[in-house]
Tab-separated table of N, CA and C in Angstrom:
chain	number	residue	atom	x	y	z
A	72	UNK	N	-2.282	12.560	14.208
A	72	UNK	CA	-2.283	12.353	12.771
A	72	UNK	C	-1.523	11.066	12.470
A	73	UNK	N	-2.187	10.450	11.313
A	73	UNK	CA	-1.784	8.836	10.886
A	73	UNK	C	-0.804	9.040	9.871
A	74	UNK	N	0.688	8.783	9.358
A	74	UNK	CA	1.508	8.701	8.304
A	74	UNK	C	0.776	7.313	7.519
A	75	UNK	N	-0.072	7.334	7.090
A	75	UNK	CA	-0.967	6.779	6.161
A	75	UNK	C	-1.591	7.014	4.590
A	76	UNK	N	-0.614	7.965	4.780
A	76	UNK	CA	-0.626	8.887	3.484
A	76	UNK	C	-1.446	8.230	2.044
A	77	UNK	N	-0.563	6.595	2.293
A	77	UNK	CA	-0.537	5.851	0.975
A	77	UNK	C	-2.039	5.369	0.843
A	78	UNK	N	-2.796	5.492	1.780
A	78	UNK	CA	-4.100	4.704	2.223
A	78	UNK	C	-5.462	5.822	1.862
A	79	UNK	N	-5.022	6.996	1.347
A	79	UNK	CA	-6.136	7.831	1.037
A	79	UNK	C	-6.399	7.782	-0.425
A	80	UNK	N	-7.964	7.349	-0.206
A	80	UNK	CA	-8.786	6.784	-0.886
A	80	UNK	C	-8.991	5.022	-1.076
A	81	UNK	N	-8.346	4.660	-0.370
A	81	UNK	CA	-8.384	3.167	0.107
A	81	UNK	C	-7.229	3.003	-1.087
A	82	UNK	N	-6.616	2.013	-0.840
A	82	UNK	CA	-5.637	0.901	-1.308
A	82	UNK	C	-5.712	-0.500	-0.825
A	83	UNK	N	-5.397	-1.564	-1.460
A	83	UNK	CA	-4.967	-2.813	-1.874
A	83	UNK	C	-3.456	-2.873	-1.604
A	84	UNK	N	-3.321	-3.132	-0.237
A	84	UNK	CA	-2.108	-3.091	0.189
A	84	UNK	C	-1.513	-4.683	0.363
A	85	UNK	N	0.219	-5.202	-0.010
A	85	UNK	CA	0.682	-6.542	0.598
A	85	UNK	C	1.635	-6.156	0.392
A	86	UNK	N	1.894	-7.678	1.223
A	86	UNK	CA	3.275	-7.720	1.853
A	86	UNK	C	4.572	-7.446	1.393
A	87	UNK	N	5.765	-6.626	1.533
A	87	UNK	CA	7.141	-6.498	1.227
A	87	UNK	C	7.302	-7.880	0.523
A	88	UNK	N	8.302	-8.145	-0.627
A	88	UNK	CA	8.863	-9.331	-0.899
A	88	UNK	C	10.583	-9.168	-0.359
A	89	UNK	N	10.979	-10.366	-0.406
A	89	UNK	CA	12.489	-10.446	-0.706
A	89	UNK	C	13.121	-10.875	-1.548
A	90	UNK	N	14.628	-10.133	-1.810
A	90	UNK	CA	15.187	-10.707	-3.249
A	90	UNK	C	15.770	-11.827	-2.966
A	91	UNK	N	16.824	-11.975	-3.820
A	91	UNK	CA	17.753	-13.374	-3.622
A	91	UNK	C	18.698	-13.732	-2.347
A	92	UNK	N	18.954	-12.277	-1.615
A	92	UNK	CA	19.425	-12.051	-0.881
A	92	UNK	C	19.084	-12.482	1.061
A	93	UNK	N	17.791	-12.200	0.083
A	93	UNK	CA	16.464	-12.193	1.926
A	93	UNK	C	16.446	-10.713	1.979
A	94	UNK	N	16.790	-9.561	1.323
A	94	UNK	CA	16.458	-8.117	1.714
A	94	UNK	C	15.410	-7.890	1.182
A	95	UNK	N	14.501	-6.816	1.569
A	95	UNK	CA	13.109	-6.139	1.316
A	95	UNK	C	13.766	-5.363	-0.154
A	96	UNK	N	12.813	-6.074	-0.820
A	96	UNK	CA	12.808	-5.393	-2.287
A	96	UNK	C	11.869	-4.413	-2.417
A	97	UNK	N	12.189	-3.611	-2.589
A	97	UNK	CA	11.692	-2.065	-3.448
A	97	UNK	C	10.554	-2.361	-4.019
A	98	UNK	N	9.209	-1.594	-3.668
A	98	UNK	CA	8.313	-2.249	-4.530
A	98	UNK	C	8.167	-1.770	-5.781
A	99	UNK	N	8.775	-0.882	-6.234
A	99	UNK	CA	8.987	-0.592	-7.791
A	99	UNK	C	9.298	-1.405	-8.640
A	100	UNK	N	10.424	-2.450	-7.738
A	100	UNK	CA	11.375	-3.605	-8.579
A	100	UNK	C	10.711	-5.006	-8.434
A	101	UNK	N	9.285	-4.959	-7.832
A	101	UNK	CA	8.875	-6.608	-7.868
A	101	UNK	C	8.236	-6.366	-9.162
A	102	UNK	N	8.376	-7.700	-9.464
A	102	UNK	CA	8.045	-8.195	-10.880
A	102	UNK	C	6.465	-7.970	-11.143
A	103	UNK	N	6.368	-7.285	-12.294
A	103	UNK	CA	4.683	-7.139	-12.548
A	103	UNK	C	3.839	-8.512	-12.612
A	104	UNK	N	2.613	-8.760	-12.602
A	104	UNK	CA	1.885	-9.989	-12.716
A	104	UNK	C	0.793	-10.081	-13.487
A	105	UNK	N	0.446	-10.669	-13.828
A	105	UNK	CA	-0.771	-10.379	-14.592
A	105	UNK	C	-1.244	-11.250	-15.845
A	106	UNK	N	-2.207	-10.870	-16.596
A	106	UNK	CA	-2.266	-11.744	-17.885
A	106	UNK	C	-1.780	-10.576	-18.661
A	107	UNK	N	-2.362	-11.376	-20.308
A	107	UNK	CA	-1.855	-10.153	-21.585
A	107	UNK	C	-2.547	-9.238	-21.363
A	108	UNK	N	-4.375	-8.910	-20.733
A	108	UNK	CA	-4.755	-7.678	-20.494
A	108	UNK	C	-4.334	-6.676	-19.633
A	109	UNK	N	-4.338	-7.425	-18.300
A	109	UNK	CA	-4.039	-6.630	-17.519
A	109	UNK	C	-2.547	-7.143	-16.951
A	110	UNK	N	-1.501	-5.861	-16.437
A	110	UNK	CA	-0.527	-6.249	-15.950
A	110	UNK	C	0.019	-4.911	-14.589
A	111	UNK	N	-0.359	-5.870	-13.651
A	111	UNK	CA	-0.349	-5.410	-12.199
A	111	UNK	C	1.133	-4.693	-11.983
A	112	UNK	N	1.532	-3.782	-11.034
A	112	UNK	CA	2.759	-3.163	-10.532
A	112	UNK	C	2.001	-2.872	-9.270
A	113	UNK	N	3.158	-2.372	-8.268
A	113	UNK	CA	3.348	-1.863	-6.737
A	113	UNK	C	3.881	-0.868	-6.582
A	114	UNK	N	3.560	-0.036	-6.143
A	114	UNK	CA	3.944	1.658	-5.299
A	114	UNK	C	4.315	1.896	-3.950
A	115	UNK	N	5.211	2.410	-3.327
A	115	UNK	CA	5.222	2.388	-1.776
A	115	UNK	C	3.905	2.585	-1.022
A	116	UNK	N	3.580	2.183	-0.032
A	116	UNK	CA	3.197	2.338	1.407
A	116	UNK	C	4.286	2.475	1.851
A	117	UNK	N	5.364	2.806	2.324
A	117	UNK	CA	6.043	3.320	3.216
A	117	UNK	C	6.394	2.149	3.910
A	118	UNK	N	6.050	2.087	5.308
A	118	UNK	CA	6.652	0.919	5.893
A	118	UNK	C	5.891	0.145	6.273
A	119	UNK	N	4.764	0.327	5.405
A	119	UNK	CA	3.585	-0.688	5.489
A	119	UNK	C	3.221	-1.912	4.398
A	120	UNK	N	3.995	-1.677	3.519
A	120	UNK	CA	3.710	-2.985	2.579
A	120	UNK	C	3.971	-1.929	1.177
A	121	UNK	N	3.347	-2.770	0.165
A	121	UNK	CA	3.349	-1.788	-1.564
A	121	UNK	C	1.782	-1.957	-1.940
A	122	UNK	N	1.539	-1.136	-2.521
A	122	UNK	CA	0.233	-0.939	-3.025
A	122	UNK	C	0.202	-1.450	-4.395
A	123	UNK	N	-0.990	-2.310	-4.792
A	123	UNK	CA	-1.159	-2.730	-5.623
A	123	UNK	C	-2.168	-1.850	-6.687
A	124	UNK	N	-0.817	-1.852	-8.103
A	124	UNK	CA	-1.586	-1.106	-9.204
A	124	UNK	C	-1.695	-1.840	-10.731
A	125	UNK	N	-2.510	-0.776	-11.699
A	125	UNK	CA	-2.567	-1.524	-12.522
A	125	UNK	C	-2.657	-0.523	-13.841
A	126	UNK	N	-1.957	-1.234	-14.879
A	126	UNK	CA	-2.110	-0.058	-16.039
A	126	UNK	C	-3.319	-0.184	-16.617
A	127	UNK	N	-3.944	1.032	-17.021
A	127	UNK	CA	-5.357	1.217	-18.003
A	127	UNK	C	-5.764	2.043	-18.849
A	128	UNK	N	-5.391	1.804	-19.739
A	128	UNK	CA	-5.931	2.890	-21.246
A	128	UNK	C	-4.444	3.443	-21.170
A	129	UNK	N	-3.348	3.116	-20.560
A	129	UNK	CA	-1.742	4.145	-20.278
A	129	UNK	C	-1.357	4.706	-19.288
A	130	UNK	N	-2.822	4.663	-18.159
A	130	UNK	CA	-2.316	5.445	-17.337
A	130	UNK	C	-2.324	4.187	-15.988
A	131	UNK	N	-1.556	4.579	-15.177
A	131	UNK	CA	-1.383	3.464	-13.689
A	131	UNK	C	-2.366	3.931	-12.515
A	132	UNK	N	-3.569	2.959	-12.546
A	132	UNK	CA	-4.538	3.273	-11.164
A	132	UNK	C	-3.973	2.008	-10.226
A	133	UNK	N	-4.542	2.326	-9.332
A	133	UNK	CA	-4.818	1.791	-8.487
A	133	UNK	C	-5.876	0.456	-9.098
A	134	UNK	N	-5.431	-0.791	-8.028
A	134	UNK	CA	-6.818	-1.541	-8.145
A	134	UNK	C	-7.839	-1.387	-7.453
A	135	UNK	N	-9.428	-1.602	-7.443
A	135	UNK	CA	-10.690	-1.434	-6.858
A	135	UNK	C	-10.545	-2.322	-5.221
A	136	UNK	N	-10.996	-2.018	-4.423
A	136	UNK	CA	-11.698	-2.746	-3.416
A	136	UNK	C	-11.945	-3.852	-3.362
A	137	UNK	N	-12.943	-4.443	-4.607
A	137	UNK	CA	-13.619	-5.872	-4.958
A	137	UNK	C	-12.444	-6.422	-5.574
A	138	UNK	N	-11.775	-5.904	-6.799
A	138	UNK	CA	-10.549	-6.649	-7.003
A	138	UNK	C	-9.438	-6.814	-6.151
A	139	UNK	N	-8.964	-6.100	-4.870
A	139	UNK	CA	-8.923	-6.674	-3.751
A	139	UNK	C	-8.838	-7.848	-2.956
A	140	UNK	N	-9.846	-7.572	-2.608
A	140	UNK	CA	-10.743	-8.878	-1.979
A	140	UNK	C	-10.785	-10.269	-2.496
A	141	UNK	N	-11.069	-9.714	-4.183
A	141	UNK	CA	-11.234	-10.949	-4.793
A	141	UNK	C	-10.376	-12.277	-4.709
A	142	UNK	N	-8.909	-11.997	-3.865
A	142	UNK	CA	-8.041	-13.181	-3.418
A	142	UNK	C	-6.950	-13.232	-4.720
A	143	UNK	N	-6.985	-12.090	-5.951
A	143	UNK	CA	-6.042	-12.595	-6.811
A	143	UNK	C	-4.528	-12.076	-6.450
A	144	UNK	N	-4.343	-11.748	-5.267
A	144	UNK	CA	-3.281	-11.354	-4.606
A	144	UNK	C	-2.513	-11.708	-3.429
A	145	UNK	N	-1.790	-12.397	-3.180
A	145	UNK	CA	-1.472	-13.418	-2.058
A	145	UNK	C	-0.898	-11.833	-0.959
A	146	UNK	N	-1.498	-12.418	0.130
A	146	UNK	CA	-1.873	-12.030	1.473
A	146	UNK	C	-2.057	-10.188	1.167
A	147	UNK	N	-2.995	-9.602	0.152
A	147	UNK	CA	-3.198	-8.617	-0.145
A	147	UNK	C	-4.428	-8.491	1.345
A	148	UNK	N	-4.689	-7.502	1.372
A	148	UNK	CA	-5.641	-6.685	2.675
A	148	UNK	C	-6.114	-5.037	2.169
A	149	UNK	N	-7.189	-4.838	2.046
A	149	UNK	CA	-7.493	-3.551	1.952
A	149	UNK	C	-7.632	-2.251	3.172
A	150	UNK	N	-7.156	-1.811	2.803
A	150	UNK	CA	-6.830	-0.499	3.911
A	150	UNK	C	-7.190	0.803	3.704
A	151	UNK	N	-7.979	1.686	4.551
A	151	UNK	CA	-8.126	3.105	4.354
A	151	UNK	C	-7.767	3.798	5.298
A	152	UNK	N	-7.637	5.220	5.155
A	152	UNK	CA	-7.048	6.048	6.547
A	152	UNK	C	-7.343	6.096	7.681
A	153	UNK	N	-6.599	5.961	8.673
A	153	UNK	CA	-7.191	5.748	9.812
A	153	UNK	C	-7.740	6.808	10.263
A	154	UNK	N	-8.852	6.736	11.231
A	154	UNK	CA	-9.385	7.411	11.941
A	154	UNK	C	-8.924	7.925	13.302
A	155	UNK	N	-8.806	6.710	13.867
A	155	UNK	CA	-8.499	6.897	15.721
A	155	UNK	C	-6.656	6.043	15.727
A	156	UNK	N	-6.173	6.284	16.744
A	156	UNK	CA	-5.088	6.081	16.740
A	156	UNK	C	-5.136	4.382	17.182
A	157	UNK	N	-5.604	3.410	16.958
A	157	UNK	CA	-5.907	2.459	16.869
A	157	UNK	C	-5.392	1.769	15.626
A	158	UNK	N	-6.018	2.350	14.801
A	158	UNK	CA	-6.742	1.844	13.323
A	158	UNK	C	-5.339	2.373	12.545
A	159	UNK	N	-4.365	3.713	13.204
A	159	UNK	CA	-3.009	3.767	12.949
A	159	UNK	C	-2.134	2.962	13.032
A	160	UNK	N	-2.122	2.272	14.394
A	160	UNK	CA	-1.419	1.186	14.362
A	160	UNK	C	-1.439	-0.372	14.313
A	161	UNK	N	-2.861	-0.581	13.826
A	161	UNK	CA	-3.296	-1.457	12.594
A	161	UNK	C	-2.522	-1.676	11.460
A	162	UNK	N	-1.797	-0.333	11.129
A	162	UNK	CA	-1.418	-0.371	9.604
A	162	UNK	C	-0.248	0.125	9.622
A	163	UNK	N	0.334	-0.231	11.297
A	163	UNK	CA	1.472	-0.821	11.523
A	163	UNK	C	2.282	0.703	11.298
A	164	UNK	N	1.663	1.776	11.186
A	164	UNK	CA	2.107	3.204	11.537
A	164	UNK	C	2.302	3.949	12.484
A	165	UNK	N	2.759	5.135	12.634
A	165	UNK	CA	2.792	5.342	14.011
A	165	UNK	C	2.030	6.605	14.045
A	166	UNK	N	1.410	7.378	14.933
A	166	UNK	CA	0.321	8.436	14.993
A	166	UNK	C	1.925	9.783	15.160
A	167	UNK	N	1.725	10.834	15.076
A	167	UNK	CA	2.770	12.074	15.354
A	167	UNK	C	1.611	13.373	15.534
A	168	UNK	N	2.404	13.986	16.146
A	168	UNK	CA	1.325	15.849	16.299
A	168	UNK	C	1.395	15.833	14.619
A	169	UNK	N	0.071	16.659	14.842
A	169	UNK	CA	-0.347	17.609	13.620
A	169	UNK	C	0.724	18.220	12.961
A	170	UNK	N	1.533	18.755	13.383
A	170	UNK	CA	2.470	19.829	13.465
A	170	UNK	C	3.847	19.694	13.108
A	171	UNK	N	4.141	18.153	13.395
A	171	UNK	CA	5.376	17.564	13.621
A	171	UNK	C	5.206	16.130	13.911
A	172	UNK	N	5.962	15.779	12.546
A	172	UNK	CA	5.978	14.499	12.830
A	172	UNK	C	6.930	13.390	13.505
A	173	UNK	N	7.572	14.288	13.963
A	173	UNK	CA	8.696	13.494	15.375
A	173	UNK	C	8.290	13.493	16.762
A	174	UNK	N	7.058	13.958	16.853
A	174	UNK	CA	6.748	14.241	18.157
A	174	UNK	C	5.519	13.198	18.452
């Protein structure tokens, strides 16, 4: 089993930032982006990067696939759950038993 948790149903995943410091900032606390319509936020992946979201009608989705892709996100990459223990550590996770995830 993949700790990929953050990746079901695909996500728009990038890179950790750093603060003033050089430490990995929280992706709660990076600065939103966006225009006056839309204004982007980030959610954990865990120790894989922050997921890129977006508010709509009030509520916070996720962004699409194609918006993604589309490049309006510096070194953004789309990601879905892995399958084979490969494609786990692709996304820089580590595979654990079913059962237990220390093992």
């Amino acid at each position: 089993v993949c700790n990929d948790w953050w990746a079901q149903g695909g996500a728009c995943l990038v890179p950790f930032e750093a603060d003033g410091d050089g430490n990995r900032r929280d992706c709660g606390s990076i600065p939103g982006r966006g225009n006056s319509s839309v204004l982007y936020s980030y959610e954990s992946a865990g120790n894989a990067g922050c997921v890129v979201t977006k508010r709509v009608g009030g509520a916070v989705v996720r962004v699409s696939r194609s918006e993604c892709l589309a490049g309006a996100y510096p070194g953004a990459r789309w990601r879905e759950r892995a399958k084979s223990g490969e494609e786990c550590l692709g996304h820089g996770q580590v595979c654990h038993s079913r059962f237990n995830e220390y093992e």
